[in-house]
PDB file of C-alpha atoms in Angstrom:
ATOM      1  CA  GLY A   1       0.138  -0.083  -0.117  1.00 68.00           C
ATOM      2  CA  ALA A   2       0.735   3.479   0.133  1.00 80.00           C
ATOM      3  CA  VAL A   3       2.120   4.069  -3.474  1.00 90.00           C
ATOM      4  CA  VAL A   4       2.761   7.574  -5.368  1.00 94.00           C
ATOM      5  CA  SER A   5       2.920   7.546  -8.841  1.00 95.00           C
ATOM      6  CA  GLN A   6       5.178  10.139 -10.675  1.00 97.00           C
ATOM      7  CA  HIS A   7       4.935  10.877 -14.360  1.00 97.00           C
ATOM      8  CA  PRO A   8       6.807  11.407 -16.683  1.00 97.00           C
ATOM      9  CA  SER A   9      10.017   9.656 -15.117  1.00 97.00           C
ATOM     10  CA  ARG A  10      12.100  11.394 -17.922  1.00 97.00           C
ATOM     11  CA  VAL A  11      11.543  14.566 -20.156  1.00 97.00           C
ATOM     12  CA  ILE A  12      13.572  16.771 -22.359  1.00 97.00           C
ATOM     13  CA  CYS A  13      12.496  20.048 -23.186  1.00 96.00           C
ATOM     14  CA  LYS A  14      13.496  22.861 -25.168  1.00 97.00           C
ATOM     15  CA  SER A  15      14.440  26.102 -23.441  1.00 97.00           C
ATOM     16  CA  GLY A  16      11.316  28.543 -22.880  1.00 97.00           C
ATOM     17  CA  THR A  17       8.762  25.897 -22.976  1.00 97.00           C
ATOM     18  CA  SER A  18       6.926  24.819 -19.951  1.00 97.00           C
ATOM     19  CA  VAL A  19       7.009  21.149 -18.562  1.00 98.00           C
ATOM     20  CA  LYS A  20       4.168  19.362 -16.256  1.00 98.00           C
ATOM     21  CA  ILE A  21       4.936  17.147 -13.573  1.00 98.00           C
ATOM     22  CA  GLU A  22       2.166  14.706 -12.201  1.00 97.00           C
ATOM     23  CA  CYS A  23       2.111  12.707  -8.846  1.00 96.00           C
ATOM     24  CA  ARG A  24      -0.787  10.729  -7.891  1.00 95.00           C
ATOM     25  CA  SER A  25      -1.429   8.911  -4.831  1.00 92.00           C
ATOM     26  CA  LEU A  26      -2.696   5.413  -5.938  1.00 93.00           C
ATOM     27  CA  ASP A  27      -4.281   3.905  -3.083  1.00 88.00           C
ATOM     28  CA  PHE A  28      -4.983   6.385  -0.144  1.00 87.00           C
ATOM     29  CA  GLN A  29      -5.770  10.273   0.277  1.00 87.00           C
ATOM     30  CA  ALA A  30      -2.994  12.593   0.010  1.00 85.00           C
ATOM     31  CA  THR A  31      -3.826  15.323   2.959  1.00 80.00           C
ATOM     32  CA  THR A  32      -0.469  17.215   1.844  1.00 89.00           C
ATOM     33  CA  MET A  33       2.068  16.869  -1.050  1.00 92.00           C
ATOM     34  CA  PHE A  34       5.689  18.144  -1.332  1.00 94.00           C
ATOM     35  CA  TRP A  35       7.916  18.751  -3.949  1.00 97.00           C
ATOM     36  CA  TYR A  36      11.434  18.782  -4.042  1.00 97.00           C
ATOM     37  CA  ARG A  37      14.616  19.292  -6.477  1.00 97.00           C
ATOM     38  CA  GLN A  38      17.561  17.301  -6.419  1.00 97.00           C
ATOM     39  CA  PHE A  39      20.760  18.307  -8.049  1.00 95.00           C
ATOM     40  CA  PRO A  40      23.538  15.921  -8.756  1.00 92.00           C
ATOM     41  CA  LYS A  41      25.382  14.673  -5.787  1.00 90.00           C
ATOM     42  CA  GLN A  42      23.386  16.848  -3.518  1.00 93.00           C
ATOM     43  CA  SER A  43      20.295  16.043  -1.066  1.00 94.00           C
ATOM     44  CA  LEU A  44      16.762  16.777  -1.931  1.00 95.00           C
ATOM     45  CA  MET A  45      15.943  20.438  -1.289  1.00 96.00           C
ATOM     46  CA  LEU A  46      12.242  21.198  -0.432  1.00 95.00           C
ATOM     47  CA  MET A  47      10.403  23.646  -2.876  1.00 96.00           C
ATOM     48  CA  ALA A  48       6.992  23.624  -1.882  1.00 94.00           C
ATOM     49  CA  THR A  49       4.176  22.439   0.327  1.00 92.00           C
ATOM     50  CA  SER A  50       0.773  22.075  -0.927  1.00 90.00           C
ATOM     51  CA  ASN A  51      -2.793  20.966   0.648  1.00 86.00           C
ATOM     52  CA  GLU A  52      -5.804  20.055  -1.310  1.00 82.00           C
ATOM     53  CA  GLY A  53      -7.691  22.925  -2.503  1.00 81.00           C
ATOM     54  CA  SER A  54      -5.552  25.592  -1.199  1.00 83.00           C
ATOM     55  CA  LYS A  55      -2.276  27.780  -2.341  1.00 87.00           C
ATOM     56  CA  ALA A  56       0.987  25.863  -2.079  1.00 91.00           C
ATOM     57  CA  THR A  57       3.709  27.338   0.532  1.00 92.00           C
ATOM     58  CA  TYR A  58       6.823  27.798  -1.029  1.00 95.00           C
ATOM     59  CA  GLU A  59       9.964  27.601   0.391  1.00 94.00           C
ATOM     60  CA  GLN A  60      12.538  30.731   0.535  1.00 94.00           C
ATOM     61  CA  GLY A  61      14.400  31.170  -2.927  1.00 94.00           C
ATOM     62  CA  VAL A  62      11.787  29.325  -4.954  1.00 96.00           C
ATOM     63  CA  GLU A  63      10.019  31.312  -7.361  1.00 94.00           C
ATOM     64  CA  LYS A  64       6.233  30.736  -7.061  1.00 93.00           C
ATOM     65  CA  ASP A  65       5.702  32.377 -10.422  1.00 95.00           C
ATOM     66  CA  LYS A  66       7.763  29.973 -12.006  1.00 96.00           C
ATOM     67  CA  PHE A  67       7.167  26.832 -10.515  1.00 97.00           C
ATOM     68  CA  LEU A  68       3.572  26.363 -10.526  1.00 96.00           C
ATOM     69  CA  ILE A  69       1.870  23.855  -8.179  1.00 95.00           C
ATOM     70  CA  ASN A  70      -1.733  22.634  -8.201  1.00 91.00           C
ATOM     71  CA  HIS A  71      -3.372  20.209  -5.759  1.00 88.00           C
ATOM     72  CA  ALA A  72      -6.963  19.807  -6.927  1.00 82.00           C
ATOM     73  CA  SER A  73      -7.574  16.796  -5.231  1.00 89.00           C
ATOM     74  CA  LEU A  74      -6.475  14.640  -2.571  1.00 88.00           C
ATOM     75  CA  THR A  75      -5.165  12.502  -4.963  1.00 92.00           C
ATOM     76  CA  LEU A  76      -3.399  14.593  -7.634  1.00 93.00           C
ATOM     77  CA  SER A  77      -0.806  17.425  -7.562  1.00 94.00           C
ATOM     78  CA  THR A  78       1.028  18.476 -10.479  1.00 95.00           C
ATOM     79  CA  LEU A  79       4.327  20.957 -10.633  1.00 97.00           C
ATOM     80  CA  THR A  80       4.716  22.981 -13.856  1.00 97.00           C
ATOM     81  CA  VAL A  81       7.885  24.428 -14.607  1.00 98.00           C
ATOM     82  CA  THR A  82       7.271  27.462 -16.832  1.00 97.00           C
ATOM     83  CA  SER A  83       9.482  28.881 -19.334  1.00 97.00           C
ATOM     84  CA  ALA A  84      11.907  26.238 -18.376  1.00 97.00           C
ATOM     85  CA  HIS A  85      16.013  27.095 -18.661  1.00 96.00           C
ATOM     86  CA  PRO A  86      18.972  24.784 -18.413  1.00 97.00           C
ATOM     87  CA  GLU A  87      19.404  25.684 -15.273  1.00 96.00           C
ATOM     88  CA  ASP A  88      16.178  24.154 -14.154  1.00 97.00           C
ATOM     89  CA  SER A  89      17.416  20.818 -15.219  1.00 97.00           C
ATOM     90  CA  SER A  90      17.089  18.668 -12.403  1.00 97.00           C
ATOM     91  CA  PHE A  91      15.822  15.459 -10.831  1.00 97.00           C
ATOM     92  CA  TYR A  92      12.043  16.451  -9.215  1.00 98.00           C
ATOM     93  CA  ILE A  93      10.436  14.337  -6.842  1.00 98.00           C
ATOM     94  CA  CYS A  94       7.008  14.511  -4.939  1.00 97.00           C
ATOM     95  CA  SER A  95       6.092  13.168  -1.677  1.00 95.00           C
ATOM     96  CA  ALA A  96       2.610  12.646  -0.349  1.00 92.00           C
ATOM     97  CA  SER A  97       1.532  12.219   3.353  1.00 87.00           C
ATOM     98  CA  ARG A  98      -1.711  10.413   4.799  1.00 76.00           C
ATOM     99  CA  VAL A  99      -3.667  11.412   7.605  1.00 69.00           C
ATOM    100  CA  ALA A 100      -2.937   8.439   9.547  1.00 67.00           C
ATOM    101  CA  GLY A 101       0.987   9.608   8.894  1.00 69.00           C
ATOM    102  CA  GLY A 102       3.752   8.394   6.996  1.00 79.00           C
ATOM    103  CA  TYR A 103       5.371   9.831   3.869  1.00 88.00           C
ATOM    104  CA  THR A 104       5.906   8.013   0.519  1.00 92.00           C
ATOM    105  CA  PHE A 105       7.999   9.637  -2.292  1.00 95.00           C
ATOM    106  CA  GLY A 106       7.503   9.179  -5.914  1.00 96.00           C
ATOM    107  CA  SER A 107      10.244   7.496  -8.402  1.00 96.00           C
ATOM    108  CA  GLY A 108      11.081  10.806  -9.481  1.00 97.00           C
ATOM    109  CA  THR A 109      11.258  13.020 -12.555  1.00 98.00           C
ATOM    110  CA  ARG A 110      14.652  13.630 -14.650  1.00 97.00           C
ATOM    111  CA  LEU A 111      14.079  16.745 -16.429  1.00 98.00           C
ATOM    112  CA  THR A 112      16.645  18.166 -19.115  1.00 97.00           C
ATOM    113  CA  VAL A 113      16.284  21.439 -20.530  1.00 97.00           C
ATOM    114  CA  VAL A 114      18.162  21.901 -23.977  1.00 96.00           C
TER     115      VAL A 114
ATOM    116  CA  ASP B   1      17.902  23.515   8.006  1.00 61.00           C
ATOM    117  CA  ALA B   2      18.283  19.977   8.658  1.00 64.00           C
ATOM    118  CA  LYS B   3      18.537  19.028  12.493  1.00 86.00           C
ATOM    119  CA  THR B   4      20.654  15.908  11.955  1.00 94.00           C
ATOM    120  CA  THR B   5      24.206  15.134  11.611  1.00 95.00           C
ATOM    121  CA  GLN B   6      25.280  12.011  10.016  1.00 97.00           C
ATOM    122  CA  PRO B   7      28.908  10.948   8.574  1.00 97.00           C
ATOM    123  CA  PRO B   8      29.078  11.503   4.842  1.00 97.00           C
ATOM    124  CA  SER B   9      30.014   7.802   4.229  1.00 97.00           C
ATOM    125  CA  MET B  10      30.588   4.216   5.490  1.00 97.00           C
ATOM    126  CA  ASP B  11      31.462   1.219   4.275  1.00 97.00           C
ATOM    127  CA  CYS B  12      30.328  -2.311   5.549  1.00 96.00           C
ATOM    128  CA  ALA B  13      30.878  -5.641   4.011  1.00 97.00           C
ATOM    129  CA  GLU B  14      28.195  -7.844   2.535  1.00 97.00           C
ATOM    130  CA  GLY B  15      26.672 -10.332   5.132  1.00 97.00           C
ATOM    131  CA  ARG B  16      27.524  -7.840   8.136  1.00 97.00           C
ATOM    132  CA  ALA B  17      25.379  -5.514  10.018  1.00 97.00           C
ATOM    133  CA  ALA B  18      25.640  -1.901   9.104  1.00 98.00           C
ATOM    134  CA  ASN B  19      25.290   0.277  11.805  1.00 98.00           C
ATOM    135  CA  LEU B  20      24.413   3.966  10.688  1.00 98.00           C
ATOM    136  CA  PRO B  21      24.703   6.714  13.240  1.00 98.00           C
ATOM    137  CA  CYS B  22      22.622   9.822  13.380  1.00 97.00           C
ATOM    138  CA  ASN B  23      23.045  12.746  15.764  1.00 97.00           C
ATOM    139  CA  HIS B  24      19.840  15.008  16.648  1.00 95.00           C
ATOM    140  CA  SER B  25      20.837  16.715  19.684  1.00 94.00           C
ATOM    141  CA  THR B  26      18.122  19.598  19.045  1.00 92.00           C
ATOM    142  CA  ILE B  27      15.130  17.137  18.826  1.00 92.00           C
ATOM    143  CA  SER B  28      11.840  18.441  20.466  1.00 89.00           C
ATOM    144  CA  GLY B  29       9.367  16.004  22.401  1.00 88.00           C
ATOM    145  CA  ASN B  30       6.863  15.879  19.420  1.00 85.00           C
ATOM    146  CA  GLU B  31       9.224  14.860  16.736  1.00 89.00           C
ATOM    147  CA  TYR B  32       9.852  11.442  15.454  1.00 90.00           C
ATOM    148  CA  VAL B  33      13.116  10.409  13.853  1.00 93.00           C
ATOM    149  CA  TYR B  34      12.514   8.969  10.187  1.00 93.00           C
ATOM    150  CA  TRP B  35      14.833   7.051   8.003  1.00 96.00           C
ATOM    151  CA  TYR B  36      14.789   6.833   4.313  1.00 96.00           C
ATOM    152  CA  ARG B  37      17.367   5.868   1.788  1.00 97.00           C
ATOM    153  CA  GLN B  38      17.752   6.761  -1.530  1.00 97.00           C
ATOM    154  CA  ILE B  39      19.389   4.338  -4.499  1.00 95.00           C
ATOM    155  CA  HIS B  40      20.653   6.145  -7.028  1.00 87.00           C
ATOM    156  CA  SER B  41      18.390   8.209  -9.411  1.00 85.00           C
ATOM    157  CA  GLN B  42      15.356   6.822  -7.455  1.00 93.00           C
ATOM    158  CA  GLY B  43      12.708   8.599  -5.122  1.00 95.00           C
ATOM    159  CA  PRO B  44      13.640   8.052  -1.122  1.00 95.00           C
ATOM    160  CA  GLN B  45      12.362   4.863   0.146  1.00 95.00           C
ATOM    161  CA  TYR B  46      10.884   4.568   3.824  1.00 92.00           C
ATOM    162  CA  ILE B  47      12.920   2.463   5.965  1.00 95.00           C
ATOM    163  CA  ILE B  48      11.578   2.929   9.683  1.00 94.00           C
ATOM    164  CA  HIS B  49      10.621   5.724  12.091  1.00 92.00           C
ATOM    165  CA  GLY B  50      10.371   6.069  15.831  1.00 93.00           C
ATOM    166  CA  LEU B  51       9.679   8.350  18.782  1.00 92.00           C
ATOM    167  CA  LYS B  52      11.430   7.058  21.678  1.00 92.00           C
ATOM    168  CA  ASN B  53      11.188   3.355  21.830  1.00 91.00           C
ATOM    169  CA  ASN B  54      13.363   1.279  19.835  1.00 95.00           C
ATOM    170  CA  GLU B  55      11.684  -0.195  16.474  1.00 96.00           C
ATOM    171  CA  THR B  56      12.249  -2.910  14.489  1.00 97.00           C
ATOM    172  CA  ASN B  57      10.644  -3.996  10.934  1.00 95.00           C
ATOM    173  CA  GLU B  58      11.330  -6.450   8.102  1.00 95.00           C
ATOM    174  CA  MET B  59      14.203  -3.911   6.582  1.00 95.00           C
ATOM    175  CA  ALA B  60      15.850  -2.460   9.856  1.00 97.00           C
ATOM    176  CA  SER B  61      16.121  -2.034  13.470  1.00 98.00           C
ATOM    177  CA  LEU B  62      15.824   1.600  14.822  1.00 98.00           C
ATOM    178  CA  ILE B  63      17.965   2.281  18.399  1.00 98.00           C
ATOM    179  CA  ILE B  64      17.087   5.756  19.744  1.00 97.00           C
ATOM    180  CA  THR B  65      19.078   6.553  22.949  1.00 97.00           C
ATOM    181  CA  GLU B  66      17.328   7.330  26.145  1.00 95.00           C
ATOM    182  CA  ASP B  67      17.993  11.026  25.906  1.00 95.00           C
ATOM    183  CA  ARG B  68      16.590  10.925  22.121  1.00 95.00           C
ATOM    184  CA  LYS B  69      19.626  13.023  21.276  1.00 95.00           C
ATOM    185  CA  SER B  70      20.927  10.054  18.712  1.00 97.00           C
ATOM    186  CA  SER B  71      20.002   7.177  17.015  1.00 97.00           C
ATOM    187  CA  THR B  72      21.451   4.151  15.184  1.00 98.00           C
ATOM    188  CA  LEU B  73      20.000   2.576  12.040  1.00 98.00           C
ATOM    189  CA  ILE B  74      20.896  -0.868  11.845  1.00 98.00           C
ATOM    190  CA  LEU B  75      20.709  -3.057   8.784  1.00 98.00           C
ATOM    191  CA  PRO B  76      21.338  -6.858  10.425  1.00 97.00           C
ATOM    192  CA  HIS B  77      22.754  -8.424   7.254  1.00 96.00           C
ATOM    193  CA  ALA B  78      23.543  -5.830   4.257  1.00 97.00           C
ATOM    194  CA  THR B  79      23.849  -6.587   0.869  1.00 97.00           C
ATOM    195  CA  LEU B  80      24.788  -5.251  -2.097  1.00 97.00           C
ATOM    196  CA  ARG B  81      21.272  -3.924  -3.072  1.00 96.00           C
ATOM    197  CA  ASP B  82      21.579  -1.783   0.242  1.00 97.00           C
ATOM    198  CA  THR B  83      24.268   0.455  -1.298  1.00 97.00           C
ATOM    199  CA  ALA B  84      22.448   3.991  -1.021  1.00 97.00           C
ATOM    200  CA  VAL B  85      22.551   7.259   0.706  1.00 97.00           C
ATOM    201  CA  TYR B  86      20.681   6.863   4.223  1.00 98.00           C
ATOM    202  CA  TYR B  87      18.677   9.922   5.418  1.00 97.00           C
ATOM    203  CA  CYS B  88      17.955  10.337   9.052  1.00 96.00           C
ATOM    204  CA  ILE B  89      15.302  13.107   9.433  1.00 93.00           C
ATOM    205  CA  VAL B  90      13.431  14.374  12.355  1.00 91.00           C
ATOM    206  CA  SER B  91       9.991  15.757  11.822  1.00 86.00           C
ATOM    207  CA  ALA B  92       6.958  16.563  14.208  1.00 78.00           C
ATOM    208  CA  ALA B  93       4.011  14.422  14.629  1.00 63.00           C
ATOM    209  CA  VAL B  94       1.053  14.348  12.316  1.00 57.00           C
ATOM    210  CA  TYR B  95      -2.018  15.634  14.076  1.00 52.00           C
ATOM    211  CA  GLY B  96      -5.423  15.019  12.258  1.00 49.00           C
ATOM    212  CA  GLY B  97      -3.873  15.765   8.869  1.00 49.00           C
ATOM    213  CA  ALA B  98      -1.600  18.438   9.770  1.00 53.00           C
ATOM    214  CA  THR B  99       1.548  17.754   8.091  1.00 66.00           C
ATOM    215  CA  ASN B 100       4.751  18.599   8.874  1.00 80.00           C
ATOM    216  CA  LYS B 101       7.678  18.714   6.328  1.00 84.00           C
ATOM    217  CA  LEU B 102      10.677  16.550   6.084  1.00 87.00           C
ATOM    218  CA  ILE B 103      13.870  18.341   5.516  1.00 89.00           C
ATOM    219  CA  PHE B 104      16.811  16.319   4.266  1.00 92.00           C
ATOM    220  CA  GLY B 105      20.244  16.672   5.393  1.00 91.00           C
ATOM    221  CA  THR B 106      23.270  15.304   3.550  1.00 92.00           C
ATOM    222  CA  GLY B 107      22.799  11.839   4.408  1.00 96.00           C
ATOM    223  CA  THR B 108      25.456   8.981   4.689  1.00 98.00           C
ATOM    224  CA  LEU B 109      26.222   7.121   1.688  1.00 97.00           C
ATOM    225  CA  LEU B 110      26.419   3.349   2.661  1.00 98.00           C
ATOM    226  CA  ALA B 111      28.710   1.316   0.219  1.00 98.00           C
ATOM    227  CA  VAL B 112      28.305  -2.257   0.719  1.00 97.00           C
ATOM    228  CA  GLN B 113      31.552  -4.388  -0.463  1.00 96.00           C
ATOM    229  CA  PRO B 114      31.332  -7.705  -1.950  1.00 95.00           C
TER     230      PRO B 114
END
C-alpha cells in the first residue's frame, strides 16, 4: 500500500517551454504533498508544500511564478516548470503524506532543458 | 536547515550488520526520527521511524538513545542492494491531517562491499 506514482520519469524540453509533472497517490488520500528538487550529488531540497484546495507554500528562494503547483484533489498534485531554462534541469521528486501518518515518495522525474 | 548530523560515508562488508549513526541533539519532544534511503536516481524509500522506543521491522532496527539526542539504524545483514544514501530526518508528528515537512540533510552514503 501507500504508492505514489510520478509521471513522466524523464522529460527533455526546449528552453523557453513549460513542462508539467504529475504526482498521484494511488491507494490513499494525500492530505499534503511536497515537491523537492535534487541536483547531482546533492541532497533533496524542499521546494513547496501543498494542501488540497489551497495555495502552495513555497520555500524561501523558490519562485512561485516559475514553479506552479496545483493540488486539485486529494490524489493529484502537479508541478509545472514554466519557461524552463537549462539551469532548471534537475531531478524533481514529489512526496505525499496521509492523515494516518507517513510520507511516501514518487520515483522522481529527470528534467533536461536543452 | 536539517536538524541531524550524519557521517558522509561508510563501508560495510556484505552479510555483516551495517550500523548508521545519526545525531539529533536539538530534537523536540513531539518529533519523530525517520529514516529513508535513496538508491541512485530513484525516489527516497521509507525504512523505519520511531519516537522514543526502539523499533524493528522487516528492513531494519532503529535504536534511539534514552535522551533521544542520537539514534542508530541497523541493517542486520547488508547486501549489495543496500548500497544507497541513508537519510535521518526529524519531524513533528502528524495530527489530524496537519503535516510537517521533511527536511533532508546530506545523509550517509553506505557502500556495501562484496
